Structure formats: C-alpha cells, structure tokens
Amino acid sequence: MNAREIRELFPILNQEVNGSPLVYLDSAATSQKPVQVIEALDKYYREYNSNVHRGVHTLGTRATDGYEGAREKVRKFINAKSIEEIIFTRGTTTAINTVAASYGRDNLKEGDEIVISYMEHHSNIIPWQQVAKQTGATLKYIDLQEDGTISLDTVRETVTENTKIVSIMQVSNVLGVMNPIKEIAEIAHQNGAIMVVDGAQSAPHMKIDVQDLNCDFLAFSGHKMCGPTGIGVLYGKKALLEKMEPVEFGGEMIDFVGLYESTWKELPWKFEGGTPIIAGAIGLGAAIDFLNEIGLDNIEKHEHALAAYAMDKMSQIDGMTIYGPKEAGKRAGLVTFNIDDVHPHDVATVLDAEGIAVRAGHHCAQPLMKWLKASATARASFYLYNTEEDIDKLVAGLVKTKEYFSDVF
C-alpha cells in the first residue's frame, strides 16, 4: 500500500493548520474519512433519503437495501455466522452497555464475578460497575505485567468458577498492547463465563474473525475505522442474543403491541428500537468496502512499521518516557509518552502550533493512569494515511517542545 496515495483520498488532510501542513496523529480518538465514505453519505441524503423497513415506495426500498446491505458487509468483515448476530448501535459504548444492561442484569447475582483489566477504557469499566451494584456481583481486575501486557497465568489466577463475564479490550488505546483474546476466551469458557471484547481499537486496524476468537460479544465503532460518527456494532452469538431482553423500546423493534403487553421482532431488529442510524450504517458499509480494498493485513503491517519507526526515533529524545511494551511486535500503531517536567497538555499545545494533532489527557482510562503513576499522558496514534515523514515532524516538534520549556524554566 502507498500511504501517500491513500492520504490524497482524505480531503481533510490536504490543509494547513496554524500555517503548517496538517499532521494528523489522533486516529485512535477518531479517524478521518475518505471521499468514498463522504460520497456515500452525500448520495444517500441527495438521492434516496427515507426511513427503512416501513414503506413499500421506491426510496424506502432503496434505503432498506442500503441499510441491510451494510449489515451483511459487517457480518463478512468480522466473519459472523449470520446477520442476526449483527446489531447496529451508536458505538462501542452503547454496545457494551447493552450487554451489561441486558445480559448482565439478567444473569448475574450476588457472589458472581465480572473480570476486566486495569487497561480498560471507561466504556468497558463503568457499565460493569453499575451492573455489579445492581446485581450484587463482584468486579475484579486482571493485574498487568511491568510492560503493561496481560499474562495468561494472571488471567487463570483471576478468573474462577464464580466468574460469569470476562470483558477485555483487544487493543489498548493507551499502551498499544494487543491482548491474546482467543486464549483469554478459552480460559473464560473453561470456567463457564462468557467473553466480551472491546474491539474499538482493533476493528479498524486488523482482521477480526469472531468465530476463530470464539468471543461471545464484540463491540466496535464506525468513526474509528473511516466511517461516520454515531454508528457502531454489537456482535453477539445468536443463542445468547435470543435470550436477552431489549434495553430500548418503541417503534421498529416490536412485533405486536397490545394495550398492556407487547412482543418483539426477531433478531437483529429487536435491539434496534426507533428509526435506526440509516446514513451511518450506509457510511460504515462504504468504509468497510474501502478498508477491504486496501487490505487489513496491509494496514496492520504498515502501522506496525510506523510504530517501530516512531519508537526508535522518540526513544532517542532525552527525558522521554514511553509507556507500554518496547518490542515492536507487541505494539499496535500508537505511542503514548511523556516528556520530563512538561505537562502533556503543554506538549499537545506546542505541537498543535506546528500543525501536529496528538491527544493529551487520561484517554478515558483513569484506572490505567493510576497504575502508570501518571496523571495524564500524550499519545500519537497512526493509521493507513500516515507516513514516516509525519513521524519525523512529530519528533522535530517534540524536540522543539523540550527545548522551549528548558529555556522557559
């Protein structure tokens, strides 16, 4: 793949910010959108904007075909068995909340355990905190190794016969760690627990095969994988979804409504109450087409090369602390760091003045920040449109930042 040619397909990247060409290194927060996705959204609103499933007129039929066609694209993208296992949501957060509020509420009781890790995003912590309070279940954390990775021995020590749910991110949005989900799922199942996977940082960057992973649920967001904001996916094994109750009630998800009782549609529609996210789903389908054309294997290889390059260049800067595993093979396409005696918000501000966009803060991972003994960090995250030149500009900006604050103080 040619990242420079791919970059030209993203209109937003062809601009200057603060007088310098934009260097966008914040794709872990949200990715930019290629013209193919922008045009798919524009075409929907210009040519066949209509509600789905409800009408027999031409526009309604075209909208329904586009919406349900996107569901089939998602199914193939993650190798689910059927479209009944693909639920459209607002994003990863909504998807995990659905599992916690429906499956968790109905299947947990006092004495049961929910197991997560210290590296989890708040979206994979707070829903479990809440359902634990509601059911009397206990929330347990898998401790991390010194480099931020998860040891399977530690997983075996933490997951017990009382564990009912294990929920782990496949790729850390802070450490770049790629977790052994297939092996963790096996440990969970051996103890009679289900496996929930936060795929927000993995679905955009690597091939996912839910049947091979044997996970029970997978959640991910469209906006991190070149798709629109406000659309995401919950994959769930059919046998589990069929037993679960919806968490939103209203139009679209019903079969029959009486005065005092109602029944629900079959899967997947019983979980999609109200007018669905039609344009978002169609845009996500276009994003999947785009990613498939380039190839997820090519994207992953490119990002790993960028991460290795960045680690090499950034580690040469005095006073630089880089978090997570040092080996390139253990790290996805992001680098989280701090510069001695410089607050990460100040780092991000100076870089922004150079047209370089990075993330600074706790990255919705405050328990992990506590584990790292850091109040906040800065993060540069890479995607298919980034190049080594972008990293060279980042490194130059970091050197300039360090020199500036050395002169000031």
Short mmCIF file of C-alpha atoms in Angstrom, two decimals:
data_model
loop_
_atom_site.label_atom_id
_atom_site.label_comp_id
_atom_site.label_asym_id
_atom_site.label_seq_id
_atom_site.Cartn_x
_atom_site.Cartn_y
_atom_site.Cartn_z
CA MET A 1 0.00 0.00 0.00
CA ASN A 2 1.11 3.56 -0.71
CA ALA A 3 0.24 5.76 2.26
CA ARG A 4 0.94 8.94 0.31
CA GLU A 5 -1.55 7.99 -2.40
CA ILE A 6 -4.10 6.92 0.21
CA ARG A 7 -3.67 10.24 2.00
CA GLU A 8 -4.95 12.04 -1.11
CA LEU A 9 -8.31 10.28 -0.66
CA PHE A 10 -8.87 12.12 2.64
CA PRO A 11 -9.85 15.73 1.85
CA ILE A 12 -9.42 17.00 5.41
CA LEU A 13 -5.72 16.11 5.39
CA ASN A 14 -4.97 18.44 2.48
CA GLN A 15 -4.98 21.62 4.54
CA GLU A 16 -2.75 23.78 6.69
CA VAL A 17 -3.28 24.19 10.42
CA ASN A 18 -1.62 27.17 12.12
CA GLY A 19 0.40 27.80 8.99
CA SER A 20 1.79 24.28 8.63
CA PRO A 21 0.59 21.21 6.69
CA LEU A 22 -1.69 19.16 8.92
CA VAL A 23 -0.09 16.10 10.54
CA TYR A 24 -2.99 14.13 12.00
CA LEU A 25 -1.85 11.71 14.70
CA ASP A 26 -5.08 11.24 16.64
CA SER A 27 -6.80 8.39 14.80
CA ALA A 28 -7.25 6.37 18.00
CA ALA A 29 -9.73 9.06 19.04
CA THR A 30 -11.39 9.25 15.62
CA SER A 31 -10.17 8.53 12.12
CA GLN A 32 -10.58 10.80 9.14
CA LYS A 33 -12.99 9.93 6.30
CA PRO A 34 -12.11 9.11 2.69
CA VAL A 35 -14.03 10.55 -0.25
CA GLN A 36 -15.74 7.18 -0.79
CA VAL A 37 -17.48 7.43 2.59
CA ILE A 38 -18.29 11.12 2.20
CA GLU A 39 -19.80 10.46 -1.23
CA ALA A 40 -21.85 7.51 0.06
CA LEU A 41 -23.39 9.72 2.74
CA ASP A 42 -24.00 12.51 0.24
CA LYS A 43 -25.66 10.12 -2.22
CA TYR A 44 -27.99 8.74 0.45
CA TYR A 45 -29.19 12.19 1.51
CA ARG A 46 -29.42 13.50 -2.06
CA GLU A 47 -30.97 10.51 -3.80
CA TYR A 48 -32.81 8.08 -1.51
CA ASN A 49 -33.21 9.52 1.98
CA SER A 50 -36.10 7.59 3.51
CA ASN A 51 -36.97 5.50 6.53
CA VAL A 52 -36.34 1.77 6.38
CA HIS A 53 -38.47 -1.37 6.78
CA ARG A 54 -41.71 0.61 6.93
CA GLY A 55 -42.60 1.65 3.40
CA VAL A 56 -43.08 -0.05 0.04
CA HIS A 57 -42.21 3.00 -2.05
CA THR A 58 -39.02 3.14 -4.10
CA LEU A 59 -36.99 5.39 -1.81
CA GLY A 60 -37.88 3.29 1.23
CA THR A 61 -36.86 0.12 -0.58
CA ARG A 62 -33.52 1.60 -1.64
CA ALA A 63 -32.82 2.86 1.89
CA THR A 64 -33.69 -0.54 3.37
CA ASP A 65 -31.45 -2.29 0.85
CA GLY A 66 -28.59 0.06 1.71
CA TYR A 67 -29.07 -0.34 5.45
CA GLU A 68 -29.41 -4.11 5.45
CA GLY A 69 -26.67 -4.40 2.83
CA ALA A 70 -24.34 -2.67 5.29
CA ARG A 71 -25.26 -5.26 7.92
CA GLU A 72 -24.16 -8.04 5.58
CA LYS A 73 -20.87 -6.19 4.94
CA VAL A 74 -20.27 -6.05 8.70
CA ARG A 75 -21.08 -9.76 9.01
CA LYS A 76 -18.47 -10.65 6.43
CA PHE A 77 -15.98 -8.16 7.88
CA ILE A 78 -15.87 -9.99 11.22
CA ASN A 79 -16.91 -13.43 9.90
CA ALA A 80 -20.10 -13.74 11.95
CA LYS A 81 -22.34 -16.69 11.14
CA SER A 82 -25.45 -14.68 10.25
CA ILE A 83 -26.83 -11.15 10.04
CA GLU A 84 -28.97 -11.99 13.07
CA GLU A 85 -25.80 -11.60 15.11
CA ILE A 86 -25.11 -8.04 13.92
CA ILE A 87 -26.78 -5.23 15.90
CA PHE A 88 -26.27 -1.62 14.85
CA THR A 89 -25.66 0.72 17.81
CA ARG A 90 -24.39 4.26 18.35
CA GLY A 91 -20.90 2.92 19.02
CA THR A 92 -18.73 0.78 21.27
CA THR A 93 -20.07 2.43 24.42
CA THR A 94 -23.70 1.70 23.59
CA ALA A 95 -22.86 -1.85 22.55
CA ILE A 96 -21.10 -2.70 25.83
CA ASN A 97 -23.83 -1.00 27.83
CA THR A 98 -26.39 -3.17 26.02
CA VAL A 99 -24.60 -6.35 27.06
CA ALA A 100 -24.21 -5.14 30.64
CA ALA A 101 -27.79 -3.90 30.99
CA SER A 102 -29.42 -6.89 29.31
CA TYR A 103 -27.25 -9.99 29.69
CA GLY A 104 -25.53 -8.80 32.86
CA ARG A 105 -28.69 -7.70 34.64
CA ASP A 106 -30.49 -10.97 33.93
CA ASN A 107 -27.63 -13.41 34.51
CA LEU A 108 -25.66 -12.03 37.45
CA LYS A 109 -26.37 -12.41 41.16
CA GLU A 110 -24.60 -11.89 44.45
CA GLY A 111 -21.40 -13.92 44.59
CA ASP A 112 -20.85 -13.86 40.82
CA GLU A 113 -17.77 -12.16 39.36
CA ILE A 114 -17.12 -9.82 36.45
CA VAL A 115 -13.46 -9.74 35.36
CA ILE A 116 -11.86 -6.86 33.45
CA SER A 117 -8.32 -5.42 33.38
CA TYR A 118 -6.60 -2.25 34.56
CA MET A 119 -6.05 -1.12 30.97
CA GLU A 120 -9.75 -0.85 30.06
CA HIS A 121 -11.38 2.22 28.58
CA HIS A 122 -14.04 3.79 30.79
CA SER A 123 -16.66 2.39 28.40
CA ASN A 124 -15.58 -1.09 29.47
CA ILE A 125 -15.44 -0.23 33.18
CA ILE A 126 -18.43 1.90 34.16
CA PRO A 127 -21.17 -0.36 32.69
CA TRP A 128 -19.78 -3.26 34.71
CA GLN A 129 -19.52 -1.13 37.84
CA GLN A 130 -23.19 -0.26 37.50
CA VAL A 131 -24.43 -3.78 36.81
CA ALA A 132 -22.33 -5.07 39.73
CA LYS A 133 -24.08 -2.60 42.03
CA GLN A 134 -27.48 -3.63 40.69
CA THR A 135 -26.93 -7.37 40.98
CA GLY A 136 -24.53 -7.73 43.90
CA ALA A 137 -21.84 -9.22 41.68
CA THR A 138 -18.14 -8.52 42.35
CA LEU A 139 -15.93 -6.62 39.90
CA LYS A 140 -12.36 -7.98 39.69
CA TYR A 141 -9.32 -6.67 37.80
CA ILE A 142 -6.60 -8.58 36.00
CA ASP A 143 -3.27 -7.08 37.02
CA LEU A 144 -0.77 -6.11 34.33
CA GLN A 145 2.85 -7.08 33.80
CA GLU A 146 5.56 -4.45 34.15
CA ASP A 147 5.39 -3.60 30.44
CA GLY A 148 1.58 -3.30 30.50
CA THR A 149 0.83 -6.67 28.92
CA ILE A 150 -1.52 -9.32 30.28
CA SER A 151 -0.10 -12.67 31.38
CA LEU A 152 -2.31 -15.68 30.74
CA ASP A 153 -1.13 -17.08 34.07
CA THR A 154 -2.57 -13.99 35.75
CA VAL A 155 -5.82 -14.47 33.83
CA ARG A 156 -6.02 -18.06 35.09
CA GLU A 157 -5.45 -16.85 38.65
CA THR A 158 -8.15 -14.16 38.39
CA VAL A 159 -10.89 -15.99 36.50
CA THR A 160 -12.62 -18.55 38.73
CA GLU A 161 -15.67 -20.80 38.66
CA ASN A 162 -17.59 -17.84 40.11
CA THR A 163 -16.71 -15.65 37.11
CA LYS A 164 -19.65 -15.14 34.77
CA ILE A 165 -18.36 -12.37 32.49
CA VAL A 166 -14.87 -11.53 31.23
CA SER A 167 -14.63 -8.26 29.28
CA ILE A 168 -11.30 -7.17 27.78
CA MET A 169 -10.19 -4.74 25.07
CA GLN A 170 -8.42 -6.39 22.15
CA VAL A 171 -6.02 -3.46 21.70
CA SER A 172 -5.25 -0.85 24.36
CA ASN A 173 -5.91 2.76 23.38
CA VAL A 174 -3.08 3.86 25.69
CA LEU A 175 -0.45 1.13 25.78
CA GLY A 176 -0.89 -0.20 22.26
CA VAL A 177 -0.95 -3.70 23.80
CA MET A 178 -2.53 -6.42 21.65
CA ASN A 179 -4.22 -8.81 24.04
CA PRO A 180 -4.45 -12.60 23.47
CA ILE A 181 -8.24 -12.59 23.19
CA LYS A 182 -8.58 -16.12 21.82
CA GLU A 183 -6.67 -17.60 24.74
CA ILE A 184 -8.49 -15.43 27.30
CA ALA A 185 -11.83 -16.51 25.80
CA GLU A 186 -10.79 -20.14 26.21
CA ILE A 187 -9.99 -19.58 29.89
CA ALA A 188 -13.32 -17.78 30.38
CA HIS A 189 -15.26 -20.62 28.76
CA GLN A 190 -13.42 -23.25 30.76
CA ASN A 191 -14.80 -21.54 33.86
CA GLY A 192 -18.32 -21.19 32.49
CA ALA A 193 -18.04 -17.44 31.77
CA ILE A 194 -18.81 -15.50 28.60
CA MET A 195 -16.21 -13.39 26.75
CA VAL A 196 -16.94 -9.77 25.81
CA VAL A 197 -14.42 -7.99 23.56
CA ASP A 198 -13.97 -4.24 23.20
CA GLY A 199 -12.84 -4.01 19.58
CA ALA A 200 -12.80 -0.22 19.25
CA GLN A 201 -9.04 -0.13 18.66
CA SER A 202 -8.73 -3.42 16.79
CA ALA A 203 -11.52 -3.48 14.19
CA PRO A 204 -10.03 -0.53 12.22
CA HIS A 205 -6.54 -1.97 12.13
CA MET A 206 -6.53 -5.77 11.87
CA LYS A 207 -8.60 -8.69 10.67
CA ILE A 208 -11.11 -9.97 13.20
CA ASP A 209 -12.71 -13.40 12.97
CA VAL A 210 -15.24 -13.75 15.77
CA GLN A 211 -15.64 -17.47 15.11
CA ASP A 212 -11.91 -18.06 15.44
CA LEU A 213 -11.70 -15.89 18.56
CA ASN A 214 -14.80 -17.66 19.90
CA CYS A 215 -15.85 -14.49 21.70
CA ASP A 216 -19.46 -14.22 22.79
CA PHE A 217 -19.81 -10.49 22.18
CA LEU A 218 -17.74 -7.93 20.25
CA ALA A 219 -18.26 -4.16 20.23
CA PHE A 220 -16.72 -1.60 17.90
CA SER A 221 -17.29 1.89 16.45
CA GLY A 222 -17.53 3.12 12.87
CA HIS A 223 -15.88 6.51 13.41
CA LYS A 224 -12.50 4.96 14.26
CA MET A 225 -12.45 2.92 11.01
CA CYS A 226 -13.03 5.63 8.38
CA GLY A 227 -16.82 5.56 8.91
CA PRO A 228 -19.23 8.20 10.20
CA THR A 229 -19.71 9.14 13.83
CA GLY A 230 -22.74 7.81 15.68
CA ILE A 231 -22.68 4.27 14.27
CA GLY A 232 -21.27 1.14 15.84
CA VAL A 233 -21.78 -2.59 16.05
CA LEU A 234 -22.59 -5.16 18.68
CA TYR A 235 -21.87 -8.70 17.57
CA GLY A 236 -23.35 -11.42 19.75
CA LYS A 237 -23.74 -15.14 19.42
CA LYS A 238 -27.28 -15.84 18.27
CA ALA A 239 -28.08 -18.22 21.12
CA LEU A 240 -27.24 -15.50 23.66
CA LEU A 241 -28.97 -12.64 21.85
CA GLU A 242 -32.17 -14.65 21.50
CA LYS A 243 -32.43 -14.99 25.29
CA MET A 244 -31.66 -11.34 26.00
CA GLU A 245 -34.27 -8.63 26.53
CA PRO A 246 -34.07 -5.34 24.61
CA VAL A 247 -32.93 -2.26 26.51
CA GLU A 248 -34.73 0.28 24.30
CA PHE A 249 -38.41 0.06 23.50
CA GLY A 250 -40.56 1.75 20.86
CA GLY A 251 -41.01 1.62 17.12
CA GLU A 252 -39.11 -0.71 14.78
CA MET A 253 -38.31 -3.32 17.44
CA ILE A 254 -41.86 -4.56 18.00
CA ASP A 255 -43.85 -7.42 16.53
CA PHE A 256 -47.27 -6.84 18.14
CA VAL A 257 -48.37 -4.10 20.54
CA GLY A 258 -51.45 -4.53 22.68
CA LEU A 259 -52.84 -2.29 25.38
CA TYR A 260 -50.89 -3.99 28.16
CA GLU A 261 -48.47 -6.42 26.52
CA SER A 262 -46.17 -6.35 23.52
CA THR A 263 -43.91 -8.77 21.68
CA TRP A 264 -40.62 -8.16 19.94
CA LYS A 265 -39.31 -8.63 16.44
CA GLU A 266 -36.83 -11.36 15.73
CA LEU A 267 -33.07 -10.75 15.67
CA PRO A 268 -31.40 -8.42 14.95
CA TRP A 269 -34.19 -5.85 14.90
CA LYS A 270 -35.46 -6.35 18.46
CA PHE A 271 -32.36 -4.45 19.66
CA GLU A 272 -32.78 -1.53 17.22
CA GLY A 273 -35.65 0.49 18.63
CA GLY A 274 -36.72 3.68 16.85
CA THR A 275 -35.59 4.98 13.50
CA PRO A 276 -32.20 3.33 13.04
CA ILE A 277 -28.92 5.01 12.14
CA ILE A 278 -29.53 4.63 8.41
CA ALA A 279 -26.97 7.01 6.93
CA GLY A 280 -24.39 5.92 9.49
CA ALA A 281 -24.80 2.26 8.57
CA ILE A 282 -24.55 3.02 4.86
CA GLY A 283 -21.42 5.10 5.53
CA LEU A 284 -19.96 2.28 7.61
CA GLY A 285 -20.61 -0.12 4.76
CA ALA A 286 -18.68 2.19 2.43
CA ALA A 287 -15.83 2.37 4.96
CA ILE A 288 -15.67 -1.42 5.12
CA ASP A 289 -15.50 -1.57 1.31
CA PHE A 290 -12.65 0.94 1.43
CA LEU A 291 -10.68 -0.93 4.09
CA ASN A 292 -11.21 -4.27 2.35
CA GLU A 293 -9.92 -2.85 -0.92
CA ILE A 294 -6.68 -1.75 0.75
CA GLY A 295 -6.48 -4.90 2.87
CA LEU A 296 -6.47 -5.15 6.67
CA ASP A 297 -3.24 -7.14 6.58
CA ASN A 298 -1.57 -4.32 4.65
CA ILE A 299 -2.91 -1.72 7.07
CA GLU A 300 -1.72 -3.64 10.13
CA LYS A 301 1.74 -4.19 8.65
CA HIS A 302 2.03 -0.50 7.74
CA GLU A 303 1.00 0.66 11.22
CA HIS A 304 3.38 -1.72 12.98
CA ALA A 305 6.21 -0.37 10.84
CA LEU A 306 5.25 3.19 11.75
CA ALA A 307 5.09 2.33 15.45
CA ALA A 308 8.54 0.73 15.31
CA TYR A 309 9.91 3.76 13.48
CA ALA A 310 8.34 6.15 15.99
CA MET A 311 9.62 4.16 18.97
CA ASP A 312 13.15 4.25 17.58
CA LYS A 313 13.12 7.99 16.88
CA MET A 314 11.29 9.07 20.04
CA SER A 315 13.42 6.95 22.38
CA GLN A 316 16.45 9.00 21.29
CA ILE A 317 14.97 12.13 22.90
CA ASP A 318 16.36 12.72 26.40
CA GLY A 319 13.76 12.79 29.14
CA MET A 320 11.19 10.86 27.11
CA THR A 321 9.09 8.19 28.85
CA ILE A 322 7.26 5.79 26.53
CA TYR A 323 4.55 3.60 28.02
CA GLY A 324 3.72 0.03 27.06
CA PRO A 325 5.80 -2.75 25.53
CA LYS A 326 9.05 -1.75 23.86
CA GLU A 327 9.09 -4.60 21.34
CA ALA A 328 7.52 -3.54 18.04
CA GLY A 329 5.78 -6.89 17.60
CA LYS A 330 3.79 -6.40 20.80
CA ARG A 331 2.57 -2.91 19.98
CA ALA A 332 -0.19 -1.64 17.71
CA GLY A 333 0.07 1.64 15.82
CA LEU A 334 0.27 4.17 18.63
CA VAL A 335 2.81 5.55 21.07
CA THR A 336 1.87 7.07 24.43
CA PHE A 337 4.51 9.16 26.14
CA ASN A 338 5.52 11.97 28.49
CA ILE A 339 8.40 14.43 28.49
CA ASP A 340 10.03 15.05 31.87
CA ASP A 341 8.75 18.20 33.60
CA VAL A 342 6.38 19.12 30.74
CA HIS A 343 2.65 18.58 31.13
CA PRO A 344 1.17 16.58 28.23
CA HIS A 345 -1.37 19.34 27.57
CA ASP A 346 1.55 21.73 27.04
CA VAL A 347 3.17 19.19 24.72
CA ALA A 348 -0.02 18.94 22.67
CA THR A 349 -0.40 22.73 22.56
CA VAL A 350 3.11 23.31 21.23
CA LEU A 351 2.68 20.53 18.67
CA ASP A 352 -0.64 21.99 17.57
CA ALA A 353 1.13 25.28 16.84
CA GLU A 354 3.21 23.26 14.37
CA GLY A 355 0.10 21.73 12.77
CA ILE A 356 0.56 18.38 14.54
CA ALA A 357 -2.53 16.87 16.17
CA VAL A 358 -1.95 14.48 19.09
CA ARG A 359 -4.11 13.53 22.07
CA ALA A 360 -3.33 14.58 25.66
CA GLY A 361 -5.10 13.64 28.87
CA HIS A 362 -6.17 10.45 30.61
CA HIS A 363 -7.59 8.93 27.40
CA CYS A 364 -10.72 7.71 29.23
CA ALA A 365 -8.51 5.33 31.19
CA GLN A 366 -8.10 6.82 34.65
CA PRO A 367 -7.51 3.48 36.43
CA LEU A 368 -4.69 2.80 33.98
CA MET A 369 -3.21 6.26 34.57
CA LYS A 370 -3.15 5.46 38.29
CA TRP A 371 -1.43 2.14 37.51
CA LEU A 372 1.12 4.02 35.38
CA LYS A 373 1.58 6.59 38.17
CA ALA A 374 0.78 9.38 35.71
CA SER A 375 -1.99 11.96 35.90
CA ALA A 376 -2.04 12.26 32.11
CA THR A 377 -0.04 11.36 29.01
CA ALA A 378 0.32 12.42 25.39
CA ARG A 379 -0.47 9.98 22.57
CA ALA A 380 0.39 9.81 18.89
CA SER A 381 -1.72 7.28 17.00
CA PHE A 382 -1.22 6.20 13.40
CA TYR A 383 -3.43 4.97 10.60
CA LEU A 384 -3.26 4.00 6.96
CA TYR A 385 -2.79 7.60 5.79
CA ASN A 386 0.25 8.35 7.99
CA THR A 387 3.86 8.25 6.80
CA GLU A 388 7.36 8.25 8.27
CA GLU A 389 7.50 11.93 7.30
CA ASP A 390 4.64 12.57 9.75
CA ILE A 391 6.67 10.93 12.50
CA ASP A 392 9.76 12.93 11.58
CA LYS A 393 7.68 16.11 12.01
CA LEU A 394 6.39 14.81 15.34
CA VAL A 395 9.90 14.12 16.59
CA ALA A 396 11.07 17.56 15.48
CA GLY A 397 8.09 19.08 17.26
CA LEU A 398 8.87 17.16 20.44
CA VAL A 399 12.49 18.32 20.38
CA LYS A 400 11.28 21.88 19.92
CA THR A 401 8.83 21.46 22.81
CA LYS A 402 11.55 20.17 25.11
CA GLU A 403 13.91 22.99 24.17
CA TYR A 404 11.21 25.61 24.63
CA PHE A 405 10.33 24.50 28.15
CA SER A 406 14.01 24.08 29.06
CA ASP A 407 14.57 27.72 28.13
CA VAL A 408 11.46 28.88 30.00
CA PHE A 409 12.28 27.07 33.22
#
